[in-house]
mmCIF file of C-alpha atoms in Angstrom:
data_model
loop_
_atom_site.group_PDB
_atom_site.id
_atom_site.type_symbol
_atom_site.label_atom_id
_atom_site.label_comp_id
_atom_site.label_asym_id
_atom_site.label_seq_id
_atom_site.Cartn_x
_atom_site.Cartn_y
_atom_site.Cartn_z
ATOM 1 C CA MET A 1 126.621 38.791 38.193
ATOM 2 C CA GLN A 2 122.961 36.716 39.054
ATOM 3 C CA SER A 3 120.345 38.153 37.975
ATOM 4 C CA LEU A 4 116.642 38.250 39.021
ATOM 5 C CA PRO A 5 113.969 36.999 36.397
ATOM 6 C CA THR A 6 112.146 40.631 35.960
ATOM 7 C CA GLU A 7 108.929 41.411 34.178
ATOM 8 C CA ILE A 8 106.755 44.403 33.701
ATOM 9 C CA PHE A 9 103.498 45.666 33.022
ATOM 10 C CA PRO A 10 101.601 48.734 32.401
ATOM 11 C CA ASP A 11 99.895 49.563 35.339
ATOM 12 C CA ARG A 12 98.904 48.464 39.029
ATOM 13 C CA ASP A 13 96.145 46.644 37.894
ATOM 14 C CA ALA A 14 98.142 44.730 34.744
ATOM 15 C CA LEU A 15 100.722 43.927 37.601
ATOM 16 C CA GLY A 16 98.417 42.641 40.082
ATOM 17 C CA ARG A 17 96.379 40.723 37.777
ATOM 18 C CA HIS A 18 99.482 38.816 36.282
ATOM 19 C CA VAL A 19 100.937 38.310 39.689
ATOM 20 C CA ALA A 20 97.471 36.797 41.185
ATOM 21 C CA ASP A 21 97.141 34.387 37.357
ATOM 22 C CA LEU A 22 100.922 33.544 38.719
ATOM 23 C CA ALA A 23 100.108 32.566 42.278
ATOM 24 C CA ALA A 24 96.562 30.949 41.318
ATOM 25 C CA SER A 25 98.577 28.247 38.702
ATOM 26 C CA ILE A 26 100.866 27.650 41.351
ATOM 27 C CA LEU A 27 98.412 27.066 44.284
ATOM 28 C CA ARG A 28 96.402 25.046 41.610
ATOM 29 C CA ASP A 29 99.671 22.291 40.969
ATOM 30 C CA THR A 30 100.976 22.044 43.942
ATOM 31 C CA ILE A 31 97.521 21.084 45.271
ATOM 32 C CA ALA A 32 97.289 18.892 42.438
ATOM 33 C CA ALA A 33 100.252 17.081 43.092
ATOM 34 C CA ASN A 34 100.470 17.438 46.731
ATOM 35 C CA GLY A 35 96.973 17.543 48.161
ATOM 36 C CA GLY A 36 97.358 20.927 49.932
ATOM 37 C CA ALA A 37 99.404 24.088 49.357
ATOM 38 C CA ARG A 38 101.326 25.841 51.482
ATOM 39 C CA LEU A 39 101.448 29.750 51.466
ATOM 40 C CA VAL A 40 102.902 33.485 52.711
ATOM 41 C CA VAL A 41 100.927 36.445 52.236
ATOM 42 C CA ALA A 42 102.568 40.080 52.218
ATOM 43 C CA THR A 43 100.875 43.239 53.178
ATOM 44 C CA GLY A 44 101.000 46.861 52.255
ATOM 45 C CA SER A 45 99.711 49.015 49.046
ATOM 46 C CA SER A 46 101.808 46.728 47.037
ATOM 47 C CA GLN A 47 99.342 43.498 47.355
ATOM 48 C CA PHE A 48 96.207 45.272 46.768
ATOM 49 C CA GLU A 49 95.325 44.372 43.383
ATOM 50 C CA VAL A 50 97.186 40.848 43.607
ATOM 51 C CA LEU A 51 94.907 40.114 46.329
ATOM 52 C CA GLU A 52 91.687 41.783 45.064
ATOM 53 C CA HIS A 53 93.064 39.613 41.643
ATOM 54 C CA LEU A 54 93.535 36.136 43.561
ATOM 55 C CA VAL A 55 90.933 35.724 46.109
ATOM 56 C CA ALA A 56 88.766 36.149 42.773
ATOM 57 C CA ALA A 57 91.022 33.545 41.247
ATOM 58 C CA PRO A 58 89.004 30.358 39.251
ATOM 59 C CA GLY A 59 89.885 26.817 40.028
ATOM 60 C CA ILE A 60 91.739 27.125 43.568
ATOM 61 C CA ASP A 61 90.697 24.597 46.282
ATOM 62 C CA TRP A 62 90.882 27.044 49.251
ATOM 63 C CA ARG A 63 90.325 24.431 51.453
ATOM 64 C CA ALA A 64 93.120 22.819 50.576
ATOM 65 C CA VAL A 65 95.498 26.266 51.870
ATOM 66 C CA GLU A 66 97.333 26.891 54.857
ATOM 67 C CA GLY A 67 98.014 30.743 55.029
ATOM 68 C CA PHE A 68 100.725 31.902 57.139
ATOM 69 C CA HIS A 69 101.653 35.697 58.133
ATOM 70 C CA LEU A 70 104.787 37.674 56.633
ATOM 71 C CA ASP A 71 105.403 40.362 59.691
ATOM 72 C CA GLU A 72 103.376 42.557 61.557
ATOM 73 C CA TYR A 73 104.113 45.640 63.474
ATOM 74 C CA VAL A 74 104.773 44.746 67.664
ATOM 75 C CA GLY A 75 101.815 46.376 69.913
ATOM 76 C CA LEU A 76 99.424 46.956 67.426
ATOM 77 C CA PRO A 77 95.672 45.210 67.854
ATOM 78 C CA MET A 78 93.747 43.811 64.977
ATOM 79 C CA THR A 79 91.533 46.642 64.561
ATOM 80 C CA HIS A 80 94.288 49.014 64.267
ATOM 81 C CA PRO A 81 93.954 50.556 60.937
ATOM 82 C CA ALA A 82 97.420 49.620 60.384
ATOM 83 C CA SER A 83 97.792 46.111 61.569
ATOM 84 C CA PHE A 84 98.699 43.359 59.162
ATOM 85 C CA CYS A 85 96.768 41.229 60.887
ATOM 86 C CA GLY A 86 93.477 43.177 60.231
ATOM 87 C CA TYR A 87 94.568 44.059 55.920
ATOM 88 C CA LEU A 88 95.315 40.387 55.986
ATOM 89 C CA LYS A 89 91.477 39.709 57.443
ATOM 90 C CA ARG A 90 89.696 42.074 55.158
ATOM 91 C CA ARG A 91 91.248 41.757 51.900
ATOM 92 C CA PHE A 92 92.038 37.880 51.881
ATOM 93 C CA VAL A 93 91.202 35.604 55.083
ATOM 94 C CA ASP A 94 87.711 36.324 55.211
ATOM 95 C CA ARG A 95 87.535 36.330 51.402
ATOM 96 C CA VAL A 96 88.005 32.929 50.910
ATOM 97 C CA PRO A 97 87.865 29.223 52.672
ATOM 98 C CA LEU A 98 91.409 28.476 53.946
ATOM 99 C CA LYS A 99 92.016 25.856 55.565
ATOM 100 C CA SER A 100 93.768 27.794 58.296
ATOM 101 C CA PHE A 101 95.206 31.240 58.763
ATOM 102 C CA ALA A 102 98.331 31.756 60.773
ATOM 103 C CA TYR A 103 98.533 35.155 62.293
ATOM 104 C CA LEU A 104 101.222 37.213 63.823
ATOM 105 C CA ARG A 105 99.389 39.134 66.418
ATOM 106 C CA GLY A 106 100.577 42.708 66.838
ATOM 107 C CA ASP A 107 98.963 42.674 69.678
ATOM 108 C CA LEU A 108 100.009 39.425 72.316
ATOM 109 C CA PRO A 109 104.042 38.849 73.570
ATOM 110 C CA PRO A 110 106.160 38.754 71.012
ATOM 111 C CA SER A 111 108.060 35.711 71.844
ATOM 112 C CA ASP A 112 104.998 33.543 72.128
ATOM 113 C CA VAL A 113 103.911 34.476 68.663
ATOM 114 C CA ILE A 114 107.090 33.264 66.883
ATOM 115 C CA GLN A 115 107.329 30.299 69.092
ATOM 116 C CA ASP A 116 103.726 29.459 68.357
ATOM 117 C CA VAL A 117 103.397 30.627 64.642
ATOM 118 C CA GLY A 118 107.111 29.414 63.638
ATOM 119 C CA THR A 119 106.556 25.709 64.937
ATOM 120 C CA ARG A 120 103.654 26.030 62.174
ATOM 121 C CA LEU A 121 105.027 27.247 59.748
ATOM 122 C CA LEU A 122 108.517 24.731 59.647
ATOM 123 C CA ALA A 123 105.802 21.582 60.363
ATOM 124 C CA ALA A 124 106.282 21.362 56.439
ATOM 125 C CA PRO A 125 107.156 22.985 53.096
ATOM 126 C CA ILE A 126 106.570 26.467 52.026
ATOM 127 C CA HIS A 127 105.381 26.214 48.311
ATOM 128 C CA LEU A 128 104.867 30.155 47.497
ATOM 129 C CA ALA A 129 105.494 33.315 49.023
ATOM 130 C CA LEU A 130 104.008 36.613 47.979
ATOM 131 C CA VAL A 131 106.123 39.048 48.701
ATOM 132 C CA GLY A 132 107.741 43.005 48.114
ATOM 133 C CA ILE A 133 110.045 45.491 48.522
ATOM 134 C CA GLY A 134 110.707 48.365 50.417
ATOM 135 C CA GLU A 135 111.466 52.044 49.487
ATOM 136 C CA ASN A 136 114.700 50.971 51.333
ATOM 137 C CA GLY A 137 114.671 47.974 49.598
ATOM 138 C CA HIS A 138 113.507 46.020 52.641
ATOM 139 C CA LEU A 139 112.330 42.260 51.870
ATOM 140 C CA ALA A 140 109.778 41.462 54.782
ATOM 141 C CA PHE A 141 110.366 43.819 57.922
ATOM 142 C CA ASN A 142 114.198 43.228 57.298
ATOM 143 C CA ASP A 143 115.723 46.758 56.912
ATOM 144 C CA PRO A 144 119.663 47.038 55.824
ATOM 145 C CA PRO A 145 121.674 46.312 56.775
ATOM 146 C CA ALA A 146 119.775 42.991 56.783
ATOM 147 C CA ASP A 147 120.336 39.553 58.988
ATOM 148 C CA PHE A 148 121.205 36.931 56.364
ATOM 149 C CA GLN A 149 122.370 34.631 58.605
ATOM 150 C CA SER A 150 119.626 33.519 61.213
ATOM 151 C CA THR A 151 118.652 30.443 60.763
ATOM 152 C CA GLU A 152 114.957 31.117 62.862
ATOM 153 C CA PRO A 153 111.983 31.297 61.343
ATOM 154 C CA TYR A 154 110.447 34.512 62.659
ATOM 155 C CA LYS A 155 112.554 38.031 64.528
ATOM 156 C CA ILE A 156 111.647 40.635 66.344
ATOM 157 C CA VAL A 157 113.513 43.725 64.186
ATOM 158 C CA GLN A 158 113.931 47.200 64.502
ATOM 159 C CA LEU A 159 112.731 49.441 61.760
ATOM 160 C CA ASP A 160 114.583 52.250 60.670
ATOM 161 C CA GLU A 161 113.408 55.887 60.073
ATOM 162 C CA ALA A 162 113.168 55.051 56.224
ATOM 163 C CA CYS A 163 110.852 52.013 56.702
ATOM 164 C CA ARG A 164 108.606 53.814 59.524
ATOM 165 C CA ARG A 165 108.874 56.788 57.203
ATOM 166 C CA GLN A 166 107.264 55.145 54.179
ATOM 167 C CA GLN A 167 104.547 53.925 56.428
ATOM 168 C CA VAL A 168 103.584 57.637 56.487
ATOM 169 C CA GLY A 169 103.957 58.424 53.442
ATOM 170 C CA GLU A 170 101.678 55.692 52.912
ATOM 171 C CA GLY A 171 98.586 56.696 54.808
ATOM 172 C CA TRP A 172 98.648 54.265 56.779
ATOM 173 C CA PHE A 173 99.840 56.154 60.107
ATOM 174 C CA GLU A 174 99.519 60.132 61.043
ATOM 175 C CA ASN A 175 103.169 61.053 61.633
ATOM 176 C CA LEU A 176 106.348 59.340 62.274
ATOM 177 C CA ASP A 177 106.110 59.444 66.123
ATOM 178 C CA THR A 178 102.818 56.880 65.910
ATOM 179 C CA VAL A 179 104.688 54.450 63.840
ATOM 180 C CA PRO A 180 106.105 51.045 66.135
ATOM 181 C CA ARG A 181 109.820 51.140 66.329
ATOM 182 C CA GLN A 182 109.992 47.256 66.300
ATOM 183 C CA ALA A 183 107.918 44.088 64.145
ATOM 184 C CA ILE A 184 108.250 40.422 64.108
ATOM 185 C CA SER A 185 109.143 39.496 60.655
ATOM 186 C CA MET A 186 109.773 36.490 58.852
ATOM 187 C CA THR A 187 113.710 35.982 58.783
ATOM 188 C CA ILE A 188 116.186 36.531 55.296
ATOM 189 C CA ARG A 189 116.950 32.705 55.364
ATOM 190 C CA GLN A 190 112.901 31.913 55.674
ATOM 191 C CA ILE A 191 111.713 34.107 53.044
ATOM 192 C CA MET A 192 114.366 31.937 50.726
ATOM 193 C CA ALA A 193 113.309 28.766 51.781
ATOM 194 C CA CYS A 194 110.612 29.138 50.492
ATOM 195 C CA GLN A 195 109.953 26.970 46.672
ATOM 196 C CA ALA A 196 108.691 29.830 44.706
ATOM 197 C CA ILE A 197 108.966 33.492 45.576
ATOM 198 C CA LEU A 198 106.445 36.366 43.938
ATOM 199 C CA CYS A 199 108.003 39.842 44.485
ATOM 200 C CA THR A 200 105.452 42.367 43.555
ATOM 201 C CA VAL A 201 106.677 46.211 43.102
ATOM 202 C CA PRO A 202 104.623 49.052 41.936
ATOM 203 C CA ASP A 203 105.101 52.685 42.501
ATOM 204 C CA ALA A 204 108.259 55.208 41.149
ATOM 205 C CA ARG A 205 108.777 55.531 44.719
ATOM 206 C CA LYS A 206 110.324 52.014 44.865
ATOM 207 C CA SER A 207 112.248 52.570 41.017
ATOM 208 C CA ASP A 208 115.346 53.196 43.791
ATOM 209 C CA ALA A 209 115.126 50.647 45.268
ATOM 210 C CA VAL A 210 114.152 47.965 42.502
ATOM 211 C CA ALA A 211 117.061 49.529 40.550
ATOM 212 C CA ARG A 212 119.627 49.016 43.464
ATOM 213 C CA THR A 213 117.894 45.275 43.922
ATOM 214 C CA LEU A 214 119.166 44.668 40.008
ATOM 215 C CA GLY A 215 121.931 46.144 39.795
ATOM 216 C CA ASP A 216 123.550 46.805 42.657
ATOM 217 C CA PRO A 217 125.863 43.661 44.211
ATOM 218 C CA ILE A 218 124.297 40.678 46.310
ATOM 219 C CA SER A 219 124.233 42.812 49.870
ATOM 220 C CA PRO A 220 122.731 43.129 53.384
ATOM 221 C CA ASP A 221 122.404 46.921 52.653
ATOM 222 C CA ILE A 222 120.102 46.069 49.467
ATOM 223 C CA PRO A 223 118.190 43.215 50.944
ATOM 224 C CA ALA A 224 115.639 42.478 48.661
ATOM 225 C CA SER A 225 118.902 41.537 46.924
ATOM 226 C CA ILE A 226 119.371 38.534 47.577
ATOM 227 C CA LEU A 227 115.553 37.545 45.418
ATOM 228 C CA ARG A 228 118.680 36.807 43.043
ATOM 229 C CA GLN A 229 120.072 33.508 44.397
ATOM 230 C CA HIS A 230 116.626 32.430 44.656
ATOM 231 C CA PRO A 231 115.841 29.526 42.358
ATOM 232 C CA ARG A 232 112.176 30.226 41.560
ATOM 233 C CA ALA A 233 112.103 33.788 42.327
ATOM 234 C CA THR A 234 109.931 36.207 39.713
ATOM 235 C CA LEU A 235 110.242 40.353 40.151
ATOM 236 C CA CYS A 236 107.026 41.744 38.913
ATOM 237 C CA LEU A 237 106.922 45.312 38.466
ATOM 238 C CA ASP A 238 104.725 48.343 37.028
ATOM 239 C CA ALA A 239 106.597 51.224 34.908
ATOM 240 C CA ALA A 240 107.057 53.783 36.975
ATOM 241 C CA ALA A 241 108.697 51.018 39.154
ATOM 242 C CA ALA A 242 110.674 49.806 36.716
ATOM 243 C CA ALA A 243 111.903 53.458 35.254
ATOM 244 C CA LYS A 244 114.787 53.179 36.276
ATOM 245 C CA ILE A 245 116.863 50.414 35.527
ATOM 246 C CA SER A 246 119.491 49.991 33.354
ATOM 247 C CA GLY A 247 119.340 48.776 30.074
ATOM 248 C CA LYS A 248 115.484 48.361 30.368
ATOM 249 C CA ALA A 249 113.774 47.690 26.824
#
């Protein structure tokens, strides 16, 4: 069975600091070798500490970094508290002098957004993607059963109830009825086309999804399991998220 390199840390802050250090190293090396770097950035609670430490990492020439957005709800303006555009603006884009950042604007026609950002994304290789795993095993907003075949960079997806309940549980929305039913998501194949992937997963509520990602057969029913086929993907966990891994030291 294909394995996924996995690292475990005692708490969220240690986890976030380590992922940020790894990301910073990749960005510095890529800029030194290529004159620039292209980075995909995720959102959600899993990325709080990662981004906090990453924006403070030394030696990154952010002016040489092009940033791209992983996923966003359809219909939400940037001013909505749950908007991932707003999240990224506050926690990342406004804090470092990026060369550019390609937002997936939730308040614009989805087809136009997909065409525009997808064209920009495909213009050159993506060197690094920062991602997480959902409670239902989703990767980006590719809920199970995920589409492993689409060759488009982004697509409109339907959000399943487990995913939408997670958003309520994390405090982004007041109740299930206020959670959008559609999102723009980077596709599985596009995520897998990134040269390196750092997948950050904190919290006990993700422990079942982590155990299935590592131990079950690779399947669209556990979208994140596809990461086991990537040559440079690393799964980084805190102790709570790692609690149900079979054979864990």
